[in-house]
């Protein structure tokens, strides 16, 4: 399922759950539903949640900038070793080709996303924010380095989400948040189970990818199904609002 569909389904379902459990529909409801319904895909550097943390165009700019300064640094070092301009240029050229194969934009982007989340946790720590708000940033900073749809898409991670959000929900006096966040996370996993790739839902106990369908993400049929699901959920939400409000 596409990231924007996960987000839309998450927000609509979050509103439905709030109506069913007689909970207030507040900005925290909408934001947490949107974040946790897309959060499992943080293990993919080009996902919608990764794009919110770090824009792809910005990371590409940084990538080119780093390679540019590496070019200069390598040339200056080589010119120190060899006074010949042509030899230095030759060394620089082939060294950069080697580095570009090793330092790809994909890997650098993962490092930048991890660094951004970890930096936020340090800022919160220095600001003496309660540790409960810092732990999630530290845990999710590891996600970009995980294999896609493994640990991040497991039942085990759903439990972890509930455990790390429970203290936060108590601190902000919105205890529904822990249930809402973990449910949205689980909803993402369930939706992905109906794709052709499936998910390793029992990871780390089993690495087998479990699939309940044959939908190809991004395909025309998949897009139609996703739009249909959003439409049905929207109609159900209107019905619930008329019933409970």
Short mmCIF file of C-alpha atoms in Angstrom, two decimals:
data_model
loop_
_atom_site.label_atom_id
_atom_site.label_comp_id
_atom_site.label_asym_id
_atom_site.label_seq_id
_atom_site.Cartn_x
_atom_site.Cartn_y
_atom_site.Cartn_z
CA UNK A 1 0.00 0.00 0.00
CA UNK A 2 1.24 3.49 -0.88
CA UNK A 3 2.31 5.83 1.90
CA UNK A 4 -0.42 8.40 1.21
CA UNK A 5 -3.04 5.64 1.38
CA UNK A 6 -1.67 4.40 4.71
CA UNK A 7 -1.88 7.99 5.97
CA UNK A 8 -5.45 8.56 4.75
CA UNK A 9 -6.68 5.20 6.07
CA UNK A 10 -4.94 5.88 9.39
CA UNK A 11 -6.51 9.32 9.89
CA UNK A 12 -10.02 8.15 8.95
CA UNK A 13 -9.72 5.04 11.15
CA UNK A 14 -8.40 7.18 14.02
CA UNK A 15 -11.50 9.37 13.81
CA UNK A 16 -13.72 6.27 13.73
CA UNK A 17 -12.04 4.79 16.82
CA UNK A 18 -12.42 8.09 18.67
CA UNK A 19 -16.14 8.13 17.89
CA UNK A 20 -16.64 4.47 18.86
CA UNK A 21 -14.76 4.85 22.17
CA UNK A 22 -16.26 8.28 22.92
CA UNK A 23 -12.89 10.01 22.77
CA UNK A 24 -12.38 13.65 21.78
CA UNK A 25 -11.24 14.24 18.20
CA UNK A 26 -8.34 16.61 18.81
CA UNK A 27 -5.18 17.52 16.83
CA UNK A 28 -3.27 14.85 18.80
CA UNK A 29 -5.70 12.24 17.42
CA UNK A 30 -5.13 13.30 13.81
CA UNK A 31 -1.35 13.73 14.10
CA UNK A 32 -0.72 10.46 15.96
CA UNK A 33 -2.98 8.56 13.51
CA UNK A 34 -1.08 9.99 10.54
CA UNK A 35 2.37 9.39 12.05
CA UNK A 36 1.90 5.86 13.36
CA UNK A 37 -0.01 4.65 10.29
CA UNK A 38 3.04 5.53 8.17
CA UNK A 39 5.85 5.00 10.73
CA UNK A 40 6.61 1.32 9.86
CA UNK A 41 7.86 2.50 6.44
CA UNK A 42 10.63 4.52 8.10
CA UNK A 43 12.76 1.47 7.18
CA UNK A 44 12.52 2.71 3.58
CA UNK A 45 14.44 5.89 2.79
CA UNK A 46 12.02 7.11 0.08
CA UNK A 47 8.82 6.58 2.10
CA UNK A 48 6.38 9.38 2.96
CA UNK A 49 7.44 9.40 6.62
CA UNK A 50 11.13 9.59 5.66
CA UNK A 51 10.30 12.50 3.36
CA UNK A 52 8.68 14.39 6.24
CA UNK A 53 11.78 13.99 8.40
CA UNK A 54 14.19 14.85 5.58
CA UNK A 55 13.23 16.11 2.13
CA UNK A 56 14.77 14.05 -0.67
CA UNK A 57 15.87 17.12 -2.65
CA UNK A 58 17.71 18.45 0.40
CA UNK A 59 19.53 15.15 0.99
CA UNK A 60 20.52 15.07 -2.71
CA UNK A 61 21.92 18.59 -2.36
CA UNK A 62 23.93 17.54 0.71
CA UNK A 63 25.15 14.45 -1.12
CA UNK A 64 26.49 16.50 -4.05
CA UNK A 65 28.00 19.04 -1.63
CA UNK A 66 29.83 16.33 0.33
CA UNK A 67 31.19 14.76 -2.88
CA UNK A 68 32.33 18.20 -4.06
CA UNK A 69 34.32 18.86 -0.88
CA UNK A 70 35.70 15.32 -0.99
CA UNK A 71 36.93 16.04 -4.53
CA UNK A 72 38.77 19.11 -3.32
CA UNK A 73 40.16 17.41 -0.20
CA UNK A 74 41.45 14.38 -2.13
CA UNK A 75 43.04 16.60 -4.80
CA UNK A 76 44.78 18.77 -2.17
CA UNK A 77 46.14 15.70 -0.39
CA UNK A 78 47.31 14.11 -3.64
CA UNK A 79 49.00 17.34 -4.81
CA UNK A 80 50.90 17.38 -1.51
CA UNK A 81 52.10 13.84 -2.12
CA UNK A 82 52.87 14.36 -5.79
CA UNK A 83 53.74 17.76 -7.22
CA UNK A 84 52.47 16.69 -10.63
CA UNK A 85 49.05 18.16 -11.44
CA UNK A 86 48.19 15.36 -13.88
CA UNK A 87 49.05 12.59 -11.40
CA UNK A 88 46.98 14.33 -8.70
CA UNK A 89 44.04 14.72 -11.09
CA UNK A 90 44.33 11.06 -12.08
CA UNK A 91 44.33 9.93 -8.40
CA UNK A 92 41.40 12.23 -7.58
CA UNK A 93 39.34 11.01 -10.53
CA UNK A 94 39.60 7.30 -9.74
CA UNK A 95 39.27 7.82 -5.96
CA UNK A 96 36.01 9.70 -6.46
CA UNK A 97 34.66 6.96 -8.74
CA UNK A 98 35.41 4.45 -5.98
CA UNK A 99 33.84 6.63 -3.26
CA UNK A 100 30.67 7.23 -5.28
CA UNK A 101 30.12 3.49 -5.41
CA UNK A 102 30.55 3.23 -1.65
CA UNK A 103 28.98 6.50 -0.50
CA UNK A 104 25.66 6.33 -2.35
CA UNK A 105 22.85 8.85 -1.86
CA UNK A 106 20.69 6.02 -0.54
CA UNK A 107 23.11 5.17 2.31
CA UNK A 108 23.88 8.79 3.08
CA UNK A 109 20.16 9.58 3.24
CA UNK A 110 19.64 6.77 5.76
CA UNK A 111 22.50 8.16 7.85
CA UNK A 112 21.02 11.67 7.71
CA UNK A 113 17.55 10.49 8.79
CA UNK A 114 19.08 8.54 11.66
CA UNK A 115 21.23 11.52 12.59
CA UNK A 116 18.23 13.89 12.51
CA UNK A 117 16.17 11.72 14.87
CA UNK A 118 19.13 11.15 17.18
CA UNK A 119 19.91 14.89 17.19
CA UNK A 120 16.29 15.61 18.19
CA UNK A 121 16.63 13.20 21.09
CA UNK A 122 19.81 15.00 22.24
CA UNK A 123 18.10 18.41 22.01
CA UNK A 124 15.16 17.13 24.06
CA UNK A 125 17.57 15.65 26.61
CA UNK A 126 19.49 18.95 26.93
CA UNK A 127 16.17 20.75 27.28
CA UNK A 128 15.45 18.40 30.22
CA UNK A 129 12.34 16.97 28.60
CA UNK A 130 10.89 13.88 30.26
CA UNK A 131 12.75 10.72 29.16
CA UNK A 132 9.50 9.18 27.92
CA UNK A 133 9.43 11.67 25.04
CA UNK A 134 13.09 11.00 24.13
CA UNK A 135 13.05 7.18 23.98
CA UNK A 136 10.80 6.98 20.85
CA UNK A 137 13.24 9.15 18.83
CA UNK A 138 16.17 6.92 19.86
CA UNK A 139 14.31 3.70 18.98
CA UNK A 140 13.01 4.92 15.62
CA UNK A 141 16.40 6.36 14.64
CA UNK A 142 17.47 2.73 14.03
CA UNK A 143 14.65 2.05 11.55
CA UNK A 144 16.36 3.36 8.37
CA UNK A 145 18.96 0.58 8.69
CA UNK A 146 16.45 -2.26 9.09
CA UNK A 147 15.51 -4.57 6.26
CA UNK A 148 12.20 -3.42 4.75
CA UNK A 149 9.06 -5.12 6.16
CA UNK A 150 10.91 -7.21 8.76
CA UNK A 151 11.32 -6.04 12.36
CA UNK A 152 9.45 -2.78 11.72
CA UNK A 153 6.45 -4.75 10.39
CA UNK A 154 6.19 -7.30 13.20
CA UNK A 155 3.77 -7.92 16.08
CA UNK A 156 6.75 -7.48 18.39
CA UNK A 157 7.16 -3.87 17.24
CA UNK A 158 3.46 -3.18 17.83
CA UNK A 159 3.96 -4.17 21.48
CA UNK A 160 7.03 -1.92 21.72
CA UNK A 161 5.03 1.02 20.30
CA UNK A 162 2.34 0.51 22.95
CA UNK A 163 4.93 0.30 25.74
CA UNK A 164 6.79 3.46 24.71
CA UNK A 165 3.57 5.44 24.14
CA UNK A 166 1.87 4.41 27.38
CA UNK A 167 3.98 6.68 29.66
CA UNK A 168 3.53 9.57 27.19
CA UNK A 169 -0.25 9.10 27.12
CA UNK A 170 -0.30 9.29 30.93
CA UNK A 171 1.92 12.38 31.02
CA UNK A 172 -0.26 14.34 28.59
CA UNK A 173 -3.46 13.02 30.19
CA UNK A 174 -4.67 11.32 27.01
CA UNK A 175 -4.54 7.60 27.82
CA UNK A 176 -6.31 6.71 24.57
CA UNK A 177 -3.07 7.68 22.76
CA UNK A 178 -1.22 4.43 23.58
CA UNK A 179 -4.02 2.29 22.17
CA UNK A 180 -4.52 4.59 19.17
CA UNK A 181 -0.82 4.67 18.25
CA UNK A 182 -0.30 0.91 18.51
CA UNK A 183 -3.55 0.23 16.62
CA UNK A 184 -2.51 2.54 13.77
CA UNK A 185 0.86 0.81 13.63
CA UNK A 186 -0.84 -2.60 13.50
CA UNK A 187 -3.25 -1.35 10.83
CA UNK A 188 -0.32 -0.48 8.58
CA UNK A 189 1.08 -4.01 8.96
CA UNK A 190 -2.30 -5.64 8.27
CA UNK A 191 -2.75 -3.54 5.11
CA UNK A 192 0.71 -4.56 3.86
CA UNK A 193 -0.12 -8.22 4.45
CA UNK A 194 -2.52 -8.04 1.51
CA UNK A 195 0.28 -7.09 -0.89
CA UNK A 196 2.30 -9.51 -2.98
CA UNK A 197 5.48 -8.99 -0.92
CA UNK A 198 3.80 -9.52 2.46
CA UNK A 199 5.42 -8.84 5.84
CA UNK A 200 7.58 -10.78 8.32
CA UNK A 201 4.90 -10.40 10.98
CA UNK A 202 6.45 -12.97 13.36
CA UNK A 203 9.97 -11.49 13.17
CA UNK A 204 12.42 -12.11 14.92
CA UNK A 205 11.00 -15.60 15.61
CA UNK A 206 10.42 -16.18 11.90
CA UNK A 207 11.74 -14.34 8.84
CA UNK A 208 9.05 -15.78 6.57
CA UNK A 209 7.06 -13.12 4.68
CA UNK A 210 3.33 -13.62 5.26
CA UNK A 211 1.05 -12.50 2.42
CA UNK A 212 -2.75 -12.77 2.27
CA UNK A 213 -3.12 -11.30 -1.20
CA UNK A 214 -1.48 -10.67 -4.55
CA UNK A 215 -1.83 -6.88 -4.86
CA UNK A 216 1.18 -5.14 -6.42
CA UNK A 217 1.86 -1.79 -4.75
CA UNK A 218 1.70 1.02 -7.31
CA UNK A 219 -0.18 -1.06 -9.88
CA UNK A 220 -3.42 0.19 -11.45
CA UNK A 221 -5.55 -2.46 -9.73
CA UNK A 222 -3.87 -1.74 -6.39
CA UNK A 223 -4.52 2.01 -6.75
CA UNK A 224 -8.21 1.38 -7.51
CA UNK A 225 -8.55 -0.88 -4.45
CA UNK A 226 -6.79 1.67 -2.24
CA UNK A 227 -9.05 4.51 -3.39
CA UNK A 228 -12.10 2.30 -2.90
CA UNK A 229 -11.03 1.48 0.67
CA UNK A 230 -10.59 5.18 1.47
CA UNK A 231 -14.01 5.96 0.00
CA UNK A 232 -15.74 3.19 2.01
CA UNK A 233 -13.99 4.26 5.22
CA UNK A 234 -15.03 7.86 4.58
CA UNK A 235 -18.70 6.84 4.16
CA UNK A 236 -18.52 4.76 7.36
CA UNK A 237 -17.01 7.73 9.20
CA UNK A 238 -19.86 10.02 8.08
CA UNK A 239 -22.35 7.40 9.28
CA UNK A 240 -20.62 7.15 12.68
CA UNK A 241 -20.51 10.93 13.06
CA UNK A 242 -24.25 11.18 12.38
CA UNK A 243 -24.86 8.37 14.85
CA UNK A 244 -22.65 9.48 17.76
CA UNK A 245 -22.59 13.27 17.43
#
